[in-house]
Short mmCIF file of C-alpha atoms and ligand atoms in Angstrom, two decimals:
data_model
loop_
_atom_site.label_atom_id
_atom_site.label_comp_id
_atom_site.label_asym_id
_atom_site.label_seq_id
_atom_site.Cartn_x
_atom_site.Cartn_y
_atom_site.Cartn_z
CA MET S 1 -0.39 -10.67 -9.76
CA ASN S 2 -3.63 -10.29 -11.65
CA HIS S 3 -2.80 -6.69 -12.70
CA LYS S 4 -6.32 -5.50 -11.94
CA THR S 5 -7.38 -2.45 -9.97
CA ALA S 6 -10.29 -2.38 -7.56
CA LEU S 7 -11.77 0.82 -6.19
CA ILE S 8 -13.41 0.11 -2.83
CA THR S 9 -15.43 2.75 -0.98
CA GLY S 10 -15.75 2.75 2.78
CA ALA S 11 -12.44 0.88 2.91
CA ALA S 12 -11.09 2.31 6.17
CA ARG S 13 -12.74 -0.30 8.37
CA GLY S 14 -15.31 -3.09 8.61
CA ILE S 15 -16.44 -4.94 5.49
CA GLY S 16 -14.65 -2.52 3.14
CA LEU S 17 -11.32 -3.00 4.89
CA ALA S 18 -11.73 -6.80 4.92
CA THR S 19 -12.45 -6.66 1.18
CA ALA S 20 -9.37 -4.50 0.56
CA GLN S 21 -7.25 -6.98 2.54
CA LEU S 22 -8.63 -9.96 0.62
CA MET S 23 -8.30 -8.35 -2.80
CA THR S 24 -4.74 -7.09 -2.26
CA ALA S 25 -3.86 -10.62 -1.10
CA ARG S 26 -5.29 -11.87 -4.41
CA GLY S 27 -3.09 -9.51 -6.40
CA TYR S 28 -5.34 -6.54 -7.05
CA LYS S 29 -4.14 -3.00 -6.69
CA VAL S 30 -6.71 -1.42 -4.41
CA ALA S 31 -7.79 2.20 -4.30
CA MET S 32 -9.11 2.57 -0.76
CA VAL S 33 -11.70 5.35 -0.70
CA ASP S 34 -13.08 6.76 2.54
CA ARG S 35 -13.96 10.09 4.12
CA ASP S 36 -12.38 9.15 7.46
CA VAL S 37 -8.83 10.42 6.99
CA ASP S 38 -7.42 9.18 10.31
CA GLU S 39 -8.80 5.64 10.07
CA LEU S 40 -7.82 5.26 6.43
CA ASN S 41 -4.30 6.57 7.04
CA ALA S 42 -3.91 4.11 9.92
CA VAL S 43 -4.75 1.02 7.82
CA VAL S 44 -3.50 1.77 4.31
CA THR S 45 0.17 1.44 5.26
CA ASN S 46 -0.38 -2.20 6.28
CA LEU S 47 -1.42 -3.21 2.77
CA ASP S 48 0.78 -3.79 -0.26
CA GLN S 49 -0.48 -2.33 -3.52
CA ALA S 50 -3.04 -0.10 -1.82
CA GLU S 51 -3.41 3.67 -1.93
CA ALA S 52 -5.65 5.96 0.13
CA PHE S 53 -8.09 8.37 -1.49
CA PHE S 54 -10.06 10.69 0.76
CA CYS S 55 -13.55 11.34 -0.50
CA ASP S 56 -17.12 11.77 0.63
CA VAL S 57 -18.97 9.57 -1.88
CA SER S 58 -22.15 11.63 -1.54
CA VAL S 59 -20.50 14.74 -3.05
CA PRO S 60 -20.45 14.68 -6.88
CA GLU S 61 -17.38 16.92 -7.28
CA GLU S 62 -15.39 14.78 -4.83
CA THR S 63 -16.27 11.48 -6.50
CA ALA S 64 -15.32 12.80 -9.95
CA LYS S 65 -12.00 14.15 -8.63
CA THR S 66 -11.25 10.92 -6.77
CA VAL S 67 -11.86 8.72 -9.79
CA LYS S 68 -9.50 10.94 -11.80
CA SER S 69 -6.85 10.55 -9.07
CA VAL S 70 -7.29 6.76 -9.02
CA LEU S 71 -6.85 6.65 -12.80
CA ALA S 72 -3.74 8.83 -12.51
CA TRP S 73 -2.41 6.23 -10.00
CA THR S 74 -3.14 3.01 -11.92
CA GLY S 75 -4.44 3.94 -15.36
CA GLN S 76 -7.37 1.56 -15.09
CA ILE S 77 -10.34 0.50 -12.97
CA ASP S 78 -11.52 -3.10 -13.28
CA VAL S 79 -13.72 -3.39 -10.21
CA VAL S 80 -15.83 -0.93 -8.23
CA VAL S 81 -17.08 -2.01 -4.81
CA ASN S 82 -19.68 0.46 -3.57
CA ASN S 83 -19.50 -0.37 0.11
CA ALA S 84 -19.53 2.98 1.97
CA GLY S 85 -22.68 3.17 4.04
CA ILE S 86 -24.19 4.64 7.17
CA ALA S 87 -27.00 3.44 9.42
CA ASP S 88 -29.49 5.50 11.37
CA PHE S 89 -32.33 3.59 12.98
CA GLY S 90 -35.49 5.24 14.29
CA PRO S 91 -39.27 5.21 14.10
CA ILE S 92 -40.90 6.73 11.01
CA GLU S 93 -42.42 9.57 13.03
CA GLU S 94 -39.05 10.58 14.42
CA THR S 95 -37.06 10.27 11.20
CA ASP S 96 -36.78 13.86 10.06
CA PHE S 97 -35.93 14.88 6.53
CA VAL S 98 -32.33 15.74 7.43
CA CYS S 99 -31.75 12.20 8.71
CA TRP S 100 -33.55 10.67 5.70
CA ARG S 101 -31.42 12.69 3.27
CA ARG S 102 -28.19 11.94 5.14
CA VAL S 103 -28.80 8.19 4.83
CA MET S 104 -29.88 8.43 1.18
CA ALA S 105 -26.93 10.69 0.31
CA THR S 106 -24.30 8.14 1.28
CA ASN S 107 -26.12 4.84 0.80
CA LEU S 108 -27.88 5.56 -2.49
CA ASP S 109 -26.49 8.76 -4.07
CA GLY S 110 -22.94 7.56 -3.32
CA VAL S 111 -23.45 4.30 -5.21
CA PHE S 112 -24.94 6.14 -8.19
CA LEU S 113 -22.23 8.82 -8.25
CA VAL S 114 -19.18 6.58 -7.86
CA SER S 115 -20.47 4.07 -10.43
CA GLN S 116 -21.23 6.85 -12.90
CA ALA S 117 -17.83 8.50 -12.42
CA CYS S 118 -16.14 5.13 -13.13
CA LEU S 119 -18.19 4.29 -16.22
CA SER S 120 -15.79 5.20 -18.99
CA ALA S 121 -12.95 3.40 -17.16
CA LEU S 122 -15.15 0.33 -16.66
CA LYS S 123 -16.09 0.31 -20.34
CA GLN S 124 -12.41 0.06 -21.23
CA THR S 125 -11.78 -2.91 -18.91
CA LYS S 126 -15.22 -4.56 -19.27
CA GLY S 127 -15.23 -4.29 -15.53
CA ALA S 128 -17.50 -5.23 -12.67
CA ILE S 129 -19.56 -3.30 -10.14
CA VAL S 130 -20.42 -4.86 -6.77
CA ASN S 131 -22.86 -2.85 -4.69
CA ILE S 132 -23.32 -3.53 -1.00
CA ALA S 133 -26.95 -3.41 0.07
CA SER S 134 -28.29 -5.28 3.13
CA ILE S 135 -30.80 -7.84 4.27
CA SER S 136 -32.66 -4.70 5.41
CA GLY S 137 -33.17 -3.97 1.71
CA LEU S 138 -34.70 -7.41 1.15
CA ARG S 139 -37.01 -7.66 4.16
CA ALA S 140 -38.58 -4.84 6.13
CA SER S 141 -38.21 -4.45 9.85
CA THR S 142 -38.93 -1.76 12.40
CA LEU S 143 -36.74 1.36 12.73
CA ARG S 144 -35.18 1.05 9.29
CA VAL S 145 -37.36 3.39 7.23
CA ALA S 146 -34.40 5.34 5.83
CA TYR S 147 -31.73 2.62 5.96
CA GLY S 148 -33.93 -0.20 4.62
CA THR S 149 -35.40 1.97 1.88
CA SER S 150 -31.94 3.15 0.80
CA LYS S 151 -30.75 -0.45 0.58
CA ALA S 152 -33.81 -1.62 -1.38
CA ALA S 153 -33.05 1.20 -3.81
CA VAL S 154 -29.43 0.01 -4.11
CA ILE S 155 -30.76 -3.43 -5.12
CA GLN S 156 -32.90 -1.84 -7.87
CA LEU S 157 -30.03 0.43 -8.93
CA THR S 158 -27.90 -2.70 -9.38
CA LEU S 159 -30.52 -4.23 -11.67
CA GLN S 160 -30.70 -0.99 -13.67
CA GLN S 161 -26.91 -0.99 -14.01
CA ALA S 162 -26.88 -4.63 -15.12
CA ALA S 163 -29.61 -4.01 -17.68
CA GLU S 164 -28.00 -0.95 -19.21
CA LEU S 165 -24.29 -1.70 -18.95
CA GLY S 166 -24.26 -5.31 -20.09
CA GLU S 167 -23.79 -4.24 -23.70
CA TYR S 168 -20.40 -2.77 -22.71
CA GLY S 169 -19.39 -6.02 -21.02
CA ILE S 170 -19.81 -4.43 -17.59
CA ARG S 171 -21.37 -6.67 -14.90
CA ALA S 172 -23.27 -5.32 -11.89
CA ASN S 173 -24.20 -7.42 -8.88
CA CYS S 174 -25.22 -6.81 -5.33
CA VAL S 175 -24.28 -8.38 -1.99
CA CYS S 176 -26.75 -8.20 0.88
CA PRO S 177 -24.87 -8.86 4.10
CA GLY S 178 -26.56 -10.18 7.18
CA PRO S 179 -25.50 -8.76 10.55
CA VAL S 180 -21.76 -8.30 11.11
CA ARG S 181 -20.26 -6.83 14.28
CA THR S 182 -18.79 -3.70 12.74
CA LYS S 183 -18.84 -0.15 14.11
CA LEU S 184 -21.88 0.60 11.91
CA ALA S 185 -23.91 -2.32 13.23
CA MET S 186 -22.92 -2.02 16.85
CA ALA S 187 -24.02 1.63 16.87
CA VAL S 188 -27.61 0.62 16.04
CA HIS S 189 -27.97 -2.99 17.25
CA THR S 190 -29.41 -3.01 20.74
CA GLN S 191 -29.30 -6.24 22.77
CA ASP S 192 -32.94 -6.86 21.71
CA ILE S 193 -31.97 -6.58 18.05
CA ILE S 194 -28.94 -8.86 18.54
CA ASP S 195 -31.15 -11.50 20.21
CA ALA S 196 -33.77 -11.19 17.46
CA TYR S 197 -31.13 -11.71 14.77
CA HIS S 198 -29.83 -14.83 16.48
CA ASP S 199 -33.39 -16.18 16.57
CA ALA S 200 -34.05 -15.35 12.92
CA LEU S 201 -30.80 -16.72 11.45
CA PRO S 202 -30.60 -20.42 10.58
CA LEU S 203 -26.85 -20.28 11.21
CA ASN S 204 -27.67 -18.73 14.60
CA ARG S 205 -24.77 -16.26 14.61
CA TYR S 206 -23.53 -12.98 13.20
CA GLY S 207 -21.29 -13.14 10.15
CA ASN S 208 -17.81 -11.75 10.06
CA GLU S 209 -16.26 -9.23 7.70
CA SER S 210 -14.15 -11.75 5.82
CA GLU S 211 -17.19 -13.93 5.02
CA ILE S 212 -18.82 -10.94 3.32
CA ALA S 213 -15.55 -10.01 1.59
CA GLU S 214 -15.40 -13.50 0.01
CA ALA S 215 -18.84 -13.02 -1.57
CA ILE S 216 -17.87 -9.56 -2.85
CA SER S 217 -14.56 -10.79 -4.22
CA PHE S 218 -16.25 -13.69 -6.03
CA LEU S 219 -18.76 -11.43 -7.80
CA ALA S 220 -15.94 -9.02 -8.72
CA SER S 221 -13.80 -11.78 -10.21
CA ASP S 222 -13.72 -13.49 -13.58
CA LYS S 223 -15.11 -16.59 -11.84
CA ALA S 224 -18.43 -14.73 -12.00
CA SER S 225 -17.98 -13.76 -15.66
CA TYR S 226 -21.51 -14.81 -16.69
CA ILE S 227 -23.24 -13.45 -13.60
CA THR S 228 -24.85 -10.03 -13.70
CA GLY S 229 -27.95 -8.45 -12.20
CA GLN S 230 -27.90 -10.83 -9.23
CA VAL S 231 -28.47 -10.24 -5.55
CA LEU S 232 -26.42 -12.49 -3.30
CA ALA S 233 -27.48 -12.59 0.34
CA ALA S 234 -24.50 -13.46 2.54
CA ASP S 235 -26.80 -13.57 5.51
CA GLY S 236 -26.61 -16.84 7.46
CA GLY S 237 -29.89 -17.87 5.84
CA PHE S 238 -31.93 -14.88 7.08
CA GLU S 239 -33.76 -14.32 3.80
CA ALA S 240 -34.71 -17.98 3.49
CA THR S 241 -36.68 -18.18 6.71
CA GLY S 242 -40.19 -17.36 7.80
CA VAL S 243 -41.99 -18.01 11.04
CA GLY S 244 -41.25 -20.95 13.32
CA LEU S 245 -37.48 -21.21 13.37
CA PRO S 246 -36.95 -20.20 17.04
CA ALA S 247 -39.70 -22.63 18.11
CA LEU S 248 -37.80 -25.53 16.53
CA ARG S 249 -34.59 -24.76 18.43
CA LYS S 250 -33.89 -26.60 21.64
N1 NAD A 301 -22.34 -4.52 9.54
C1 NAD A 301 -23.51 -5.00 9.20
O1 NAD A 301 -24.18 -5.68 9.98
C2 NAD A 301 -24.05 -4.74 7.81
C3 NAD A 301 -25.18 -5.46 7.41
C4 NAD A 301 -25.72 -5.23 6.16
C5 NAD A 301 -25.12 -4.31 5.30
N2 NAD A 301 -24.02 -3.62 5.71
C6 NAD A 301 -23.45 -2.64 4.78
O2 NAD A 301 -22.09 -2.92 4.57
C7 NAD A 301 -21.41 -1.71 4.25
C8 NAD A 301 -20.19 -1.57 5.15
O3 NAD A 301 -20.65 -1.47 6.49
P1 NAD A 301 -19.73 -1.76 7.76
O4 NAD A 301 -20.59 -2.50 8.69
O5 NAD A 301 -18.42 -2.29 7.37
O6 NAD A 301 -19.63 -0.25 8.33
P2 NAD A 301 -18.45 0.56 9.01
O7 NAD A 301 -19.11 1.72 9.68
O8 NAD A 301 -17.55 -0.32 9.81
O9 NAD A 301 -17.61 1.08 7.73
C9 NAD A 301 -18.20 1.97 6.82
C10 NAD A 301 -17.10 2.82 6.21
O10 NAD A 301 -17.71 3.69 5.26
C11 NAD A 301 -17.17 5.00 5.43
N3 NAD A 301 -18.15 5.98 4.96
C12 NAD A 301 -19.38 6.22 5.45
N4 NAD A 301 -19.97 7.20 4.77
C13 NAD A 301 -19.09 7.60 3.81
C14 NAD A 301 -19.13 8.58 2.79
N5 NAD A 301 -20.19 9.37 2.61
N6 NAD A 301 -18.06 8.69 1.99
C15 NAD A 301 -16.97 7.92 2.14
N7 NAD A 301 -16.87 6.98 3.11
C16 NAD A 301 -17.92 6.82 3.93
C17 NAD A 301 -16.90 5.11 6.92
O11 NAD A 301 -15.96 6.15 7.22
C18 NAD A 301 -16.40 3.71 7.24
O12 NAD A 301 -14.99 3.62 7.10
C19 NAD A 301 -22.43 -0.58 4.41
O13 NAD A 301 -22.95 -0.23 3.15
C20 NAD A 301 -23.50 -1.21 5.27
O14 NAD A 301 -24.76 -0.61 5.09
C21 NAD A 301 -23.46 -3.82 6.94
#
């Protein structure tokens, strides 16, 4: 047991669930935070040392209450993984303000609010924040005006956190996953998008949840004790490439 507690948002499925599974296996107590009561209830019982906390991370009162409940459960928070996210793809002209705000509320406001609510606990543990952005926050593409912009903002928010919180011994880093076949991705990835990703990725395949969880878990751990303010793309090489890759393939 490492006697540490990790709070993971969006833990009911996908990358968040894989991270909860990995971190409980490595001895963390894990506070699994999600707004989907049914999905979270269905998975939390399979994990030792995990507890479910129902919360919409975009609502300030809920995040504050949830962090208090987590502290009542474990007494400490060592790691915060801001993973909860939603995707809504569409052309700029058709992205109305309601859609824009909905994406920003979870993807950006949620990261700000949960991190802020955990600050005094993180100061006590000299803890770590790992924010989950996306390759869509590193490189622009069509249809991602709200999603891509929210994720680019999460990258900058991470740098702000690293700059300001380092003096308390708190580290803040960011993981930018490439495409993973989760519910979120499959709702917005058409066959054209899937084919385009395969073309653009040096590894020529989607990632899986556990590959992203390994990157998150590393940045959260003491193995990364001198790493802060970094953006780690776990993306099959997507960010590294420019034009020409598909032409070189047989
Ligand atoms: N899957 C991909 O291809 C991919 C690529 C890049 C980045 N990401 C990012 O990884 C993160 C996890 O995505 P995933 O693919 O596992 O998605 P997913 O849809 O499988 O899981 C997301 C979880 O977040 C929860 N959630 C959403 N909004 C919430 C809110 N406001 N409050 C509390 N919980 C909320 C959902 O209920 C769900 O359980 C997201 O931030 C996403 O943007 C995913």
